[in-house]
XYZ file of C-alpha atoms in Angstrom:
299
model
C -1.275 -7.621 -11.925
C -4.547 -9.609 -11.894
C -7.486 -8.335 -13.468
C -10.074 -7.305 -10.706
C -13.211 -8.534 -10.958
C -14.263 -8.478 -7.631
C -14.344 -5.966 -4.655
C -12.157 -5.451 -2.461
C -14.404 -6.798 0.661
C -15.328 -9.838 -1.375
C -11.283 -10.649 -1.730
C -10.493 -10.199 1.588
C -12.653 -12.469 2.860
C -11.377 -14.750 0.624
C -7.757 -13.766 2.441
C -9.115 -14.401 5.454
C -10.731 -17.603 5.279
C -7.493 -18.842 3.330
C -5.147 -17.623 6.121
C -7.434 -17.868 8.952
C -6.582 -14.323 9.915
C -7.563 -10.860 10.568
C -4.254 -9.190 10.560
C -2.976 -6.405 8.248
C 0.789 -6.200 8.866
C 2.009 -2.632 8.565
C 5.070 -1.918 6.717
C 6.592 1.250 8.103
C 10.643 1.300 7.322
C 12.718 2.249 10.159
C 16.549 1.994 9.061
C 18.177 2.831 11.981
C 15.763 0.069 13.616
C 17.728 -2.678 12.289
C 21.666 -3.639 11.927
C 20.559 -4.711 8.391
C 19.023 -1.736 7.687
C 21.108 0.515 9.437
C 22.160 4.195 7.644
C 25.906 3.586 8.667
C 25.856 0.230 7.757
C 26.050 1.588 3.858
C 27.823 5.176 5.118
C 24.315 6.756 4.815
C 24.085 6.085 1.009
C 20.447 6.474 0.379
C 20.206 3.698 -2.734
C 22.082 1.266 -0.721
C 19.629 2.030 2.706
C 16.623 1.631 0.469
C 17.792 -1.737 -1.091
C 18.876 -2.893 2.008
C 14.578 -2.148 3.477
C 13.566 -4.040 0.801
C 14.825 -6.943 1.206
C 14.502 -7.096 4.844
C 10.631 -6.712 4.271
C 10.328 -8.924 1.433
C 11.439 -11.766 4.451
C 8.930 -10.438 6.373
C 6.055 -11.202 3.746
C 7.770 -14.253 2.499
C 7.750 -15.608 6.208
C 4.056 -14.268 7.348
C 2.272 -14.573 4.165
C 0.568 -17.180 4.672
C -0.653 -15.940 8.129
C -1.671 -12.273 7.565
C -4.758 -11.169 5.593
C -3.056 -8.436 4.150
C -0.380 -5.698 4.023
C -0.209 -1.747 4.753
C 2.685 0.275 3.460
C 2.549 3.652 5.103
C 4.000 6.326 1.826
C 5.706 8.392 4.947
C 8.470 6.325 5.807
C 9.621 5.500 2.253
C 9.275 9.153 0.998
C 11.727 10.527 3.768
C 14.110 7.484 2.065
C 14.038 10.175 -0.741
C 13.878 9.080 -4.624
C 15.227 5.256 -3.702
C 12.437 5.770 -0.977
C 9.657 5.567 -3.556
C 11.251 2.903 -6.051
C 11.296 0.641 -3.014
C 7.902 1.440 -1.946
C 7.041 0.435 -6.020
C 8.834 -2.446 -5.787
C 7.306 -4.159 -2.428
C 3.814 -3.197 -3.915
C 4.696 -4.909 -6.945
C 5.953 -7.511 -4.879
C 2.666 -7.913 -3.414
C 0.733 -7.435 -6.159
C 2.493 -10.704 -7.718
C 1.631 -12.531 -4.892
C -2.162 -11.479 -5.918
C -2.185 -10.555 -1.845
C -4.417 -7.041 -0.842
C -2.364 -4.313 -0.136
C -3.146 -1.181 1.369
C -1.163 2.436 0.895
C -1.587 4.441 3.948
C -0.997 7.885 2.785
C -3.757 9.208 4.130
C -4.323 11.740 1.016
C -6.742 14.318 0.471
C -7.079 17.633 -1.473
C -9.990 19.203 -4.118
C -10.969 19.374 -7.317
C -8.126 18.384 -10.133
C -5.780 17.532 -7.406
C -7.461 15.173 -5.280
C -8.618 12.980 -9.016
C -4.856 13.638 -9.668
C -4.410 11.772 -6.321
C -7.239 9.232 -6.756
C -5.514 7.895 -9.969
C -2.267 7.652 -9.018
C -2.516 5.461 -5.835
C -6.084 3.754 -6.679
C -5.770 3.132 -10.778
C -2.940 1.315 -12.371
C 0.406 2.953 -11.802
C 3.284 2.651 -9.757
C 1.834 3.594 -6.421
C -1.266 2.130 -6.773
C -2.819 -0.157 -4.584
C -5.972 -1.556 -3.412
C -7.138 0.424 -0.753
C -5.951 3.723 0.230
C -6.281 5.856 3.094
C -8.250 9.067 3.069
C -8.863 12.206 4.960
C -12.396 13.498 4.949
C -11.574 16.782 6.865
C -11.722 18.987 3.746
C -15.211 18.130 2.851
C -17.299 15.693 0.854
C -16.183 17.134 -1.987
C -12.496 16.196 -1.331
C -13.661 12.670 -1.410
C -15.645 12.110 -4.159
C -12.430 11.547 -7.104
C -11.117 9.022 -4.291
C -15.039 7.530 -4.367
C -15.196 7.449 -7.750
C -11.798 5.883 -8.539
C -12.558 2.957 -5.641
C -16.051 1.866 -7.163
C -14.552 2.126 -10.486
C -11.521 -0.010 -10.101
C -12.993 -2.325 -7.932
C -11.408 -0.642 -4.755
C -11.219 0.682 -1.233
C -10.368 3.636 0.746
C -10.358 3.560 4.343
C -11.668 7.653 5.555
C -10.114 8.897 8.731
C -12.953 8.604 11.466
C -11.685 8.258 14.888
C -8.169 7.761 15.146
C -6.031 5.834 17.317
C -3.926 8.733 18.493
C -4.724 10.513 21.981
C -4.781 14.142 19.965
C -7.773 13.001 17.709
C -10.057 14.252 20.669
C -9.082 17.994 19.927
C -11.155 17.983 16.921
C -12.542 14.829 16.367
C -14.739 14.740 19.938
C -15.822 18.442 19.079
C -19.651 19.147 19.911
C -21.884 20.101 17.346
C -24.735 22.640 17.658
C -27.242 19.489 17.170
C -25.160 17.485 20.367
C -23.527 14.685 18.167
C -19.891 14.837 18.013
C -17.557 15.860 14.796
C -16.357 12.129 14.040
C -20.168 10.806 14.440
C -21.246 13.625 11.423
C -18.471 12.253 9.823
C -19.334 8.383 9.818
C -23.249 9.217 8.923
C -22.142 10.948 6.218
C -19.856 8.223 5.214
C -22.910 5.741 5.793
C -24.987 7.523 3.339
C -22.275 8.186 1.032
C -22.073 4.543 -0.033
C -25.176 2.415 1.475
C -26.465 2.534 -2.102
C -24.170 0.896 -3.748
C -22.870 -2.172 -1.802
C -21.048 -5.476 -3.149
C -22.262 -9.023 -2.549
C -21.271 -9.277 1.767
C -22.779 -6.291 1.805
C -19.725 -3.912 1.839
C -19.528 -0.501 0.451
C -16.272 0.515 -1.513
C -15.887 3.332 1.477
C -14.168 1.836 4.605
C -13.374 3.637 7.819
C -10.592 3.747 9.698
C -11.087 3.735 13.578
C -8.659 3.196 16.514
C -8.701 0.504 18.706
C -7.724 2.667 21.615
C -11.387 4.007 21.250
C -12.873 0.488 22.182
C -16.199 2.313 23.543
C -16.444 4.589 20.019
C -15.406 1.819 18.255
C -18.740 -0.461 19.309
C -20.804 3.097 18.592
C -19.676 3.286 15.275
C -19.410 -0.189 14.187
C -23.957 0.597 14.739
C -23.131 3.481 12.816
C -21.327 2.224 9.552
C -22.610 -1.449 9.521
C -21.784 -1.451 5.352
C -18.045 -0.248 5.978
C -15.030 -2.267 6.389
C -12.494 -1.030 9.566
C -9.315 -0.862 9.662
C -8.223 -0.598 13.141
C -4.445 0.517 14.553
C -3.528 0.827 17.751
C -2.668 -2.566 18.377
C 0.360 -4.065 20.274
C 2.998 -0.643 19.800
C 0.100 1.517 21.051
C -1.023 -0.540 23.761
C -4.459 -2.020 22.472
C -5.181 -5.382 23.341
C -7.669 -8.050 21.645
C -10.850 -7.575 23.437
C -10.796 -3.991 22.628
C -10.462 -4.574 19.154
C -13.719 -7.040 19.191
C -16.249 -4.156 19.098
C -14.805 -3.822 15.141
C -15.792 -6.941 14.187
C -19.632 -7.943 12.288
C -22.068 -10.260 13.506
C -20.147 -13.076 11.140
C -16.514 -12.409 12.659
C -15.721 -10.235 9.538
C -15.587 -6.233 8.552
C -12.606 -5.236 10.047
C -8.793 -5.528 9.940
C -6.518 -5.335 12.619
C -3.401 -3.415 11.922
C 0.073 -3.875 13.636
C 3.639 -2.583 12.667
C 6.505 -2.272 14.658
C 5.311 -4.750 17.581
C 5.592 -7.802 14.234
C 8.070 -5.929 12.198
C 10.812 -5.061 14.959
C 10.856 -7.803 17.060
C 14.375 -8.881 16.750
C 17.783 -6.781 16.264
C 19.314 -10.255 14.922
C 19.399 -12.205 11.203
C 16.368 -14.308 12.713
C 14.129 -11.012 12.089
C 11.658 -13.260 9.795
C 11.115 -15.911 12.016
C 10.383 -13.550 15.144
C 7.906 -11.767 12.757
C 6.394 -14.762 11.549
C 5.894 -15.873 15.722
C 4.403 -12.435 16.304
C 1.829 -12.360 13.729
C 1.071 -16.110 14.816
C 0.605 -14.774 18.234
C -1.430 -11.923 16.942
C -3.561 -14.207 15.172
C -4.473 -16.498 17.345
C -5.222 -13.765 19.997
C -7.725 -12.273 17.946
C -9.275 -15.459 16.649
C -10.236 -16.478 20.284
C -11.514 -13.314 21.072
C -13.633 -13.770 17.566
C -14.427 -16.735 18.104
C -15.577 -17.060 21.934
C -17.725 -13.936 20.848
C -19.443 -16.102 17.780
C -19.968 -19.274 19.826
């Protein structure tokens, strides 16, 4: 793996410019999905399932790598794969990781003290599971962040904290009214804004992203004001029925600061052995939808 000597922001816009594209393909493994993957394919042999996800997704990021800005493997769907689960998740990230392309573990993690540095190392350091950004959930305190913090700015990193989320539950808790009027997730993203306006890289980035939904296109312009130093990573595209002007909002005055995340809607597009290519014309798609919107908003 490379030795990183610059921030996480500063290489993704590097990604972007390269590829011309805001995308972050989502890996989420779905075996039964698939014919290729399929669990009775390989008589529900959990080794031979696993294998068989790798290598359909390592044609997926050999056919769209040169389109997407980045990747994010969500932990989930490779941990209820069992123990061939997680050496497949290692392997694609040190697939990636050859390929000197960003990747992002979405495992949204969080817990105190000893546990949550425990945490911090393994997915944000140098092991295995570790990536370059990871996601994070801020609903046990500040505290509970901090060894995630820490570990980003040290290594050079990113985690993306759980703001406003693209599912329609996030209002039960999220849109709660405090005493002072502002809503939960606002208290949230000021804290988040404070937490790292001090110590920003060279675009002006913090190592503490957020991630916001783009099914919240109204929130999403309030708290792109709000966190102007964070990067965004935005689902709810395609699969969950966002669209490319709502994701606009996410975007900074330059066209940059936020990535726009899509899984099954690239990943799943085809039950046949042309799987790649249909991903590949998805993401094109994707990316060209998002660069007009960018774009006719710029010029």
């Amino acid at each position: 793996m490379p030795t990183l000597t610059s921030s996480f922001s500063e290489r993704l816009f590097d990604r972007i410019v390269d590829t011309d594209s805001r995308i972050c393909l989502g890996i989420d493994p779905r075996p039964s999905a698939h014919p290729l993957t399929h669990p009775d394919r390989f008589g529900h042999d959990p080794a031979q399932v696993a294998k068989a996800v790798v290598y359909y997704f390592q044609a997926i990021i050999e056919s769209t790598q040169d389109i997407v800005a980045c990747y994010k493997l969500q932990s989930a769907f490779f941990e209820v794969l069992g123990v061939p689960g997680l050496i497949a998740l290692a392997q694609l990230l040190a697939d990636l990781k050859a390929k000197d392309i960003p990747v992002i573990l979405d495992a949204k993690r969080s817990d105190i003290s000893s546990t949550a540095e425990a945490y911090a190392k393994a997915y944000l350091d140098k092991g295995v599971f570790s990536a370059d950004a990871l996601t994070v959930n801020p609903y046990l305190g500040m505290d509970s962040l901090a060894p995630f913090v820490s570990e980003a700015q040290k290594q050079q990193k990113q985690i993306f904290v759980l703001v406003k989320t693209s599912n329609p539950g996030s209002q039960d808790f999220q849109d709660l009214k405090l005493a002072d009027g502002s809503l939960l997730y606002e208290k949230v993203a000021d804290r988040l804004h404070d937490l790292g306006k001090d110590k920003l890289d060279s675009l002006g980035y913090a190592a503490i992203g957020a991630v916001v939904g783009a099914t919240h296109p109204e929130e999403l312009a309030k708290l792109r004001q709000r966190l102007p130093h964070s990067l965004f990573l935005v689902p709810g595209y395609g699969a969950q029925g966002a669209g490319s002007k709502d994701i606009l909002p996410a975007f900074d005055e330059e066209g940059f600061g936020a990535l726009i995340s899509a899984s099954r809607s690239l990943t799943y597009v085809s039950r046949e052995d042309d799987f790649a290519d249909r991903a590949r014309e998805a993401a094109e798609q994707m990316r060209d939808e998002i660069n007009e919107v960018v774009e006719e908003a710029l010029f």
